Coordinates of C-alpha atoms in Angstrom, one line a residue:
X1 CA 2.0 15.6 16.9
X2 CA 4.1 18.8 17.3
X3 CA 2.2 21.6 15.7
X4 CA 4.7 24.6 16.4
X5 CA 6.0 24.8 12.9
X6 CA 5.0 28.2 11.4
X7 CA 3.4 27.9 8.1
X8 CA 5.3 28.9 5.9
X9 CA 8.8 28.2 7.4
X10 CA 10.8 25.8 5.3
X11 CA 12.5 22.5 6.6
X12 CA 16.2 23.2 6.0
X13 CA 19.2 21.7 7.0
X14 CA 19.3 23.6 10.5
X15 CA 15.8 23.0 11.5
X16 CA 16.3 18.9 10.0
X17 CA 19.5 18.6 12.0
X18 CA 17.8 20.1 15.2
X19 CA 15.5 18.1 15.0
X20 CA 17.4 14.9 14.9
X21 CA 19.6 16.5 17.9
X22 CA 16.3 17.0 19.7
X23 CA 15.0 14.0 18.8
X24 CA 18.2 11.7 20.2
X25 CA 18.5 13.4 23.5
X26 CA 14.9 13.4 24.4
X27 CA 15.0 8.8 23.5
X28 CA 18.5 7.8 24.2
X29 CA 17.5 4.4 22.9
X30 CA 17.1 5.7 19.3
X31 CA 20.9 5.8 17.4
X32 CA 21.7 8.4 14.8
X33 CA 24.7 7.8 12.3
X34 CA 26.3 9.9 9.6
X35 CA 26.8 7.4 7.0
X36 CA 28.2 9.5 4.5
X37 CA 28.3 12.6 2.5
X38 CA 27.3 14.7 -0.1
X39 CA 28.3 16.4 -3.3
X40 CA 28.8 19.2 -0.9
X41 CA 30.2 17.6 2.3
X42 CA 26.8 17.5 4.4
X43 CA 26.0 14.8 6.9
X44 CA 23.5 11.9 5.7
X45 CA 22.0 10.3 8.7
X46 CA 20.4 7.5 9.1
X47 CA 18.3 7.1 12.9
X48 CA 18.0 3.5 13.8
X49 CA 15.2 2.3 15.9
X50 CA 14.7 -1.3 17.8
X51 CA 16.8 -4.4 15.8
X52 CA 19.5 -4.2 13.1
X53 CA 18.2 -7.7 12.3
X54 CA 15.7 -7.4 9.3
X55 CA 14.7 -3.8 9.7
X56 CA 12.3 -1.4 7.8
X57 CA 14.2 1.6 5.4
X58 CA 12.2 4.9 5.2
X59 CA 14.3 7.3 3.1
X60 CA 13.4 10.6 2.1
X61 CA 14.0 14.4 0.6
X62 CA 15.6 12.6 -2.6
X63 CA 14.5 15.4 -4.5
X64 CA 15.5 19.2 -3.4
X65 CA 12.1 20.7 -3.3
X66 CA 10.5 17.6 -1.7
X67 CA 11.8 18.9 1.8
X68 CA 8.7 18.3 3.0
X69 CA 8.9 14.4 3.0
X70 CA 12.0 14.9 5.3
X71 CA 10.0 16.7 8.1
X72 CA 6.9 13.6 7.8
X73 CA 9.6 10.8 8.5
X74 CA 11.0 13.1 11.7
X75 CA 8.0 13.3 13.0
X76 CA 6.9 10.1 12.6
X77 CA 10.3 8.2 14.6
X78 CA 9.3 10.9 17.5
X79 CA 5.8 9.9 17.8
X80 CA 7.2 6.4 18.0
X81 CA 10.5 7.0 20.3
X82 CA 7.4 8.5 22.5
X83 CA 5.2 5.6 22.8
X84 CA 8.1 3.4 23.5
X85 CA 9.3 5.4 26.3
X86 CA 5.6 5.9 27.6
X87 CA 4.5 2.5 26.9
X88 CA 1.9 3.9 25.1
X89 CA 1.0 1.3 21.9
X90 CA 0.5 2.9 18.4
X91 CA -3.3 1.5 17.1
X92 CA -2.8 -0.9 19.3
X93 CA 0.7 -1.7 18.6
X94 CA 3.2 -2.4 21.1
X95 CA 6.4 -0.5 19.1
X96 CA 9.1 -1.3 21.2
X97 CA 8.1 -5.3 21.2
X98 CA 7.4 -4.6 17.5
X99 CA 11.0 -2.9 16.7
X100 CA 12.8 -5.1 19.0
X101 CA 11.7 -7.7 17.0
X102 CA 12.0 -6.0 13.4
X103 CA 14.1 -3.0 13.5
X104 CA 13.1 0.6 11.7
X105 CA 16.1 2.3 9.9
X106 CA 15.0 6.6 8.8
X107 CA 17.4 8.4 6.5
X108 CA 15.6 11.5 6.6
X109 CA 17.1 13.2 3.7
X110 CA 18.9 11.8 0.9
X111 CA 19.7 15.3 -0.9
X112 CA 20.9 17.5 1.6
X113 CA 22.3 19.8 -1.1
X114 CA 19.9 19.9 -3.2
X115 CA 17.0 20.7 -0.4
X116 CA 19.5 23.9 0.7
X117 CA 19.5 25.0 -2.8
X118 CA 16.0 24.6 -3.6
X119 CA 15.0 26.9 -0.4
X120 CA 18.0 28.9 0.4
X121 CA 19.3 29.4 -3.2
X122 CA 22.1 28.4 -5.5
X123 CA 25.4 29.7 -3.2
X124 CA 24.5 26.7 -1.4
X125 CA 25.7 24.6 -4.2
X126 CA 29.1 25.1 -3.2
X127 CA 31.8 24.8 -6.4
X128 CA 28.6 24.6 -8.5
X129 CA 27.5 27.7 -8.0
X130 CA 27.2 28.9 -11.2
X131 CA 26.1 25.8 -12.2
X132 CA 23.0 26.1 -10.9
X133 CA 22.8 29.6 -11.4
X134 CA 23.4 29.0 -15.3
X135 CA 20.7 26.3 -15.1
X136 CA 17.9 28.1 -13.2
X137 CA 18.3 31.2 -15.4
X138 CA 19.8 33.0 -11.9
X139 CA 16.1 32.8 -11.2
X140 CA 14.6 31.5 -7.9
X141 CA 16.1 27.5 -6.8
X142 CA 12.5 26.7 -5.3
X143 CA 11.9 24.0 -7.9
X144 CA 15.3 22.6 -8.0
X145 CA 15.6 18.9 -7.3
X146 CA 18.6 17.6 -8.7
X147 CA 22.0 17.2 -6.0
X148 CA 24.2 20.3 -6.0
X149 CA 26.1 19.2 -9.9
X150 CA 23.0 18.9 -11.2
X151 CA 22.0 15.1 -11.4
X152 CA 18.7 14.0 -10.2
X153 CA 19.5 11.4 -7.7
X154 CA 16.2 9.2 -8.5
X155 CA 17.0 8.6 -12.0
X156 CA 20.5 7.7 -11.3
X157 CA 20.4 4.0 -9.4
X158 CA 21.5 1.2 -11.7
X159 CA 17.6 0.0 -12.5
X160 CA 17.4 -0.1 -16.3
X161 CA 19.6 3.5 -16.1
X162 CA 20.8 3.0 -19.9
X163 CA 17.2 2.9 -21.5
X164 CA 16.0 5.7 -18.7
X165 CA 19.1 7.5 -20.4
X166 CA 18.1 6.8 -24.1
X167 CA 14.5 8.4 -23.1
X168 CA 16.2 11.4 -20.7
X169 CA 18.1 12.4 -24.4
X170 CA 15.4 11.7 -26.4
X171 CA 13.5 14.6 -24.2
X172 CA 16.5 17.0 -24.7
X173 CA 18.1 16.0 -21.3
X174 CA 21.5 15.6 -22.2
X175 CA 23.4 16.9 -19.3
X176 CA 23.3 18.6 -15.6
X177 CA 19.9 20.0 -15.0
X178 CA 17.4 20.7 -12.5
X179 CA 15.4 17.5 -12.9
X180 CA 15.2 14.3 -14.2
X181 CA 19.6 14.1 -15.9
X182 CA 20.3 10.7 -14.4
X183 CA 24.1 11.8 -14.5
X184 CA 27.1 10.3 -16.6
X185 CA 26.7 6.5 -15.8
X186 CA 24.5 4.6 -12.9
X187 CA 25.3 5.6 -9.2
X188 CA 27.7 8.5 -9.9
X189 CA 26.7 10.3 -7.2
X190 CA 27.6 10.1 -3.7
X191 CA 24.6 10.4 -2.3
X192 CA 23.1 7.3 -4.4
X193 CA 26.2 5.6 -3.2
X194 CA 25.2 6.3 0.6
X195 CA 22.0 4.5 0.0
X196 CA 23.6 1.6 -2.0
X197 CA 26.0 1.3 0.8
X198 CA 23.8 0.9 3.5
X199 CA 21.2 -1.7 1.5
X200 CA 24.0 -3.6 0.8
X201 CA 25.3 -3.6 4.4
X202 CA 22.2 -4.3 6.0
X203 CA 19.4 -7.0 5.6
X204 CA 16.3 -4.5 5.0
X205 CA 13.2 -6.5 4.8
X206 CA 11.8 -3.8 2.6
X207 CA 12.1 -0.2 1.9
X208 CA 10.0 3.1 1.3
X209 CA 11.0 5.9 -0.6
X210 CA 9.2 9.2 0.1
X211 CA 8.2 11.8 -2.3
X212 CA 5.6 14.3 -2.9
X213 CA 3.1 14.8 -4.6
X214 CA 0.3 13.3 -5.6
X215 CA -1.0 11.2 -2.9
X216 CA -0.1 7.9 -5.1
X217 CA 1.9 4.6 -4.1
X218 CA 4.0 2.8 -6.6
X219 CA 5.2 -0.9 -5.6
X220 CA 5.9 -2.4 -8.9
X221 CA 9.3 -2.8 -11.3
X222 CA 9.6 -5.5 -13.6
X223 CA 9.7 -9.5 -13.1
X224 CA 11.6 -9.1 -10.0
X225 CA 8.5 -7.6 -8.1
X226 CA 7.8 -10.0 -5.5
X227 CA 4.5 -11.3 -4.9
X228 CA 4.2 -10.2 -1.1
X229 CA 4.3 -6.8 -2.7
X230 CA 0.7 -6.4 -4.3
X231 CA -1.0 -7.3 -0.7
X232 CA 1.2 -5.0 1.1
X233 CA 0.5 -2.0 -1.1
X234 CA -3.0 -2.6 -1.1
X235 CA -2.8 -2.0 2.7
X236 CA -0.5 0.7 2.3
X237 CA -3.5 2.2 0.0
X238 CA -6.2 0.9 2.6
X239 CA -4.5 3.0 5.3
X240 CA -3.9 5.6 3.7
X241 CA -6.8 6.8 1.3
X242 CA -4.2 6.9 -1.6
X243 CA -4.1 5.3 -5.1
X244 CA -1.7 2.8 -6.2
X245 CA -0.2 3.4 -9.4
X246 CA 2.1 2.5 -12.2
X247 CA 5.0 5.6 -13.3
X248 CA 5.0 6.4 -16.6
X249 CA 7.7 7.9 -19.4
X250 CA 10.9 9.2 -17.8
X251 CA 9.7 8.4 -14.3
X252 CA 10.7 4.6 -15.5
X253 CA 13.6 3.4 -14.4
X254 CA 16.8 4.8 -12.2
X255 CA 14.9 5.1 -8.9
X256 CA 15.6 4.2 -5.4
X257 CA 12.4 2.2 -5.3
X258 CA 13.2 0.1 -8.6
X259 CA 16.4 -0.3 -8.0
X260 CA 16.1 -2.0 -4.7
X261 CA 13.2 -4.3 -6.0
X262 CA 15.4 -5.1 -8.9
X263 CA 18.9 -6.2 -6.7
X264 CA 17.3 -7.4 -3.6
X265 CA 13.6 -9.2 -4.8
X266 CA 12.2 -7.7 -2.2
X267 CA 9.4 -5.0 -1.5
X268 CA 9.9 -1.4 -2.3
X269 CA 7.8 1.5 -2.6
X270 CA 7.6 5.5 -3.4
X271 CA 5.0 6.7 -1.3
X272 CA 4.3 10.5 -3.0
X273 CA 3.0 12.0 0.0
X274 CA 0.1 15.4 -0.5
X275 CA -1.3 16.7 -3.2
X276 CA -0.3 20.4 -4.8
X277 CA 2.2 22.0 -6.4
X278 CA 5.7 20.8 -5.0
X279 CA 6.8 21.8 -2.4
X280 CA 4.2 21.7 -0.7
X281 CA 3.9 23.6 2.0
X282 CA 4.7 23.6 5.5
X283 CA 0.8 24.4 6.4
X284 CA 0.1 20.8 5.0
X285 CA 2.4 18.9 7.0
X286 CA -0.2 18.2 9.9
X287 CA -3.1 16.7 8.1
X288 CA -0.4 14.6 5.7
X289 CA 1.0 13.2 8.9
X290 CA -2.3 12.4 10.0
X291 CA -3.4 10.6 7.2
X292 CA -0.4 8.8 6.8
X293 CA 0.7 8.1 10.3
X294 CA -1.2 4.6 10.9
X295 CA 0.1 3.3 7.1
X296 CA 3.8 4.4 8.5
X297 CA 3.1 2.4 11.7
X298 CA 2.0 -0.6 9.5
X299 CA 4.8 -0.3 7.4
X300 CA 7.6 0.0 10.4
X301 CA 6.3 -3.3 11.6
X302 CA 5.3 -5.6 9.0

């Protein structure tokens, strides 16, 4: 695992999109898209690995200060782009016989806005400047989360958004804000459509959202949880060493993860990777990886 990341750099937009560049050239088998755009006009990409039939969705950095997440998912597709081309198997995984069979889509970061704001301030924000200037008090963007007008794009999918909206207002959250406003009406925001979009273009078999922190799993959302879901987070858990749980209050509802149980039937997960203050960070990115990298190989190819 590449360990030359100082520790307390911060993973922006530059070093992300290096990353990816570095990342294609080096394994011209892997494909990287831009398959749309944000508040703001930066690239969402999406790096496709093995089949298109029936892959695996990891998506990540919904959340501005969650940066971290983004970095985990990079890392993982370049351990794996590097056993394929070595022939090397992953805990005894083939990968390349594995993704050829069942591919492995990685949108590395949902929220490109809102991660530039959070670590290189609010005249990152574009037009909304002042916006998030007004919000944060034209104090210090670290904690900010929401996309650059202020909506927090994991509260604004169309998974019970009108009673996440009732509780948002009932806690004073009536409008754009830092965290947790899950915007005027369900999938507002562009960068929630970008992820719509592409579930509804391609047959994902199941998907993982990343967030930090708390080293916690969350599989369920309602009646339309299926029942392969329970088995697979318990090995998700197994692998990993952390707990599966069940979000409570205004973490209810208007997620990727719910959302995508709740259209498709189908597993989907937020994996909330560390433990800390968010962000984490960039010192804990090697033993996160290393405790999650055999759960991420399980989950690419089952």
């Amino acid at each position: 695992m590449p360990n030359d990341f100082a520790p307390d750099q911060e993973f922006d937009m530059n070093m992300r999109e290096s990353m990816i560049q570095s990342i294609c050239e080096k394994y011209p088998f892997i494909s990287c898209d831009v398959i749309g755009k944000s508040v703001c006009q930066r690239d969402i990409h999406c790096l496709r690995i093995g089949s298109s039939q029936r892959p695996a969705l990891f998506a990540s950095a919904f959340h501005g200060m969650e940066w971290l997440t983004s970095l985990l998912v990079l890392l993982f597709a370049d351990r794996v782009c590097n056993s394929i081309a070595n022939n090397q198997p992953m805990y005894g995984v083939d990968m390349q016989q594995a993704l050829d069979k069942q591919g492995l889509f990685i949108v590395p970061c949902v929220n490109p806005d809102g991660v530039e704001i959070s670590i290189n301030g609010a005249e990152n924000a574009c037009s909304y400047e002042n916006l998030v200037n007004s919000l944060m008090n034209y104090g210090s963007t670290t904690s900010w989360q929401a996309n650059a007008r202020g909506v927090d794009i994991n509260h604004n999918f169309n998974a019970n958004w009108q009673e996440l909206h009732k509780l948002e207002e009932a806690n004073n959250i009536t409008g754009p804000a830092p965290t947790r406003y899950g915007g005027p009406y369900p999938n507002s925001e562009p960068e929630t459509r970008v992820v719509v979009n592409l579930c509804n273009t391609v047959d994902f078999r199941h998907a993982i959202a990343f967030h930090s922190q708390g080293e916690e799993i969350y599989w369920r959302f309602g009646e339309n949880t299926p029942e392969t879901s329970k088995p697979m987070a318990q090995m998700m858990a197994e692998l990993s060493g952390y707990t599966l749980s069940s979000p409570e209050g205004l973490a209810i509802g208007g997620g990727f993860k719910d959302w995508f149980i709740l259209k498709f039937s189908k597993p989907g997960f937020t994996v909330e990777i560390g433990k800390g203050k968010n962000p984490l960070p960039m010192k804990d990115i090697s033993s996160i990886y290393r405790t999650l990298e055999k759960m991420l190989v399980y989950c690419s190819i089952v």
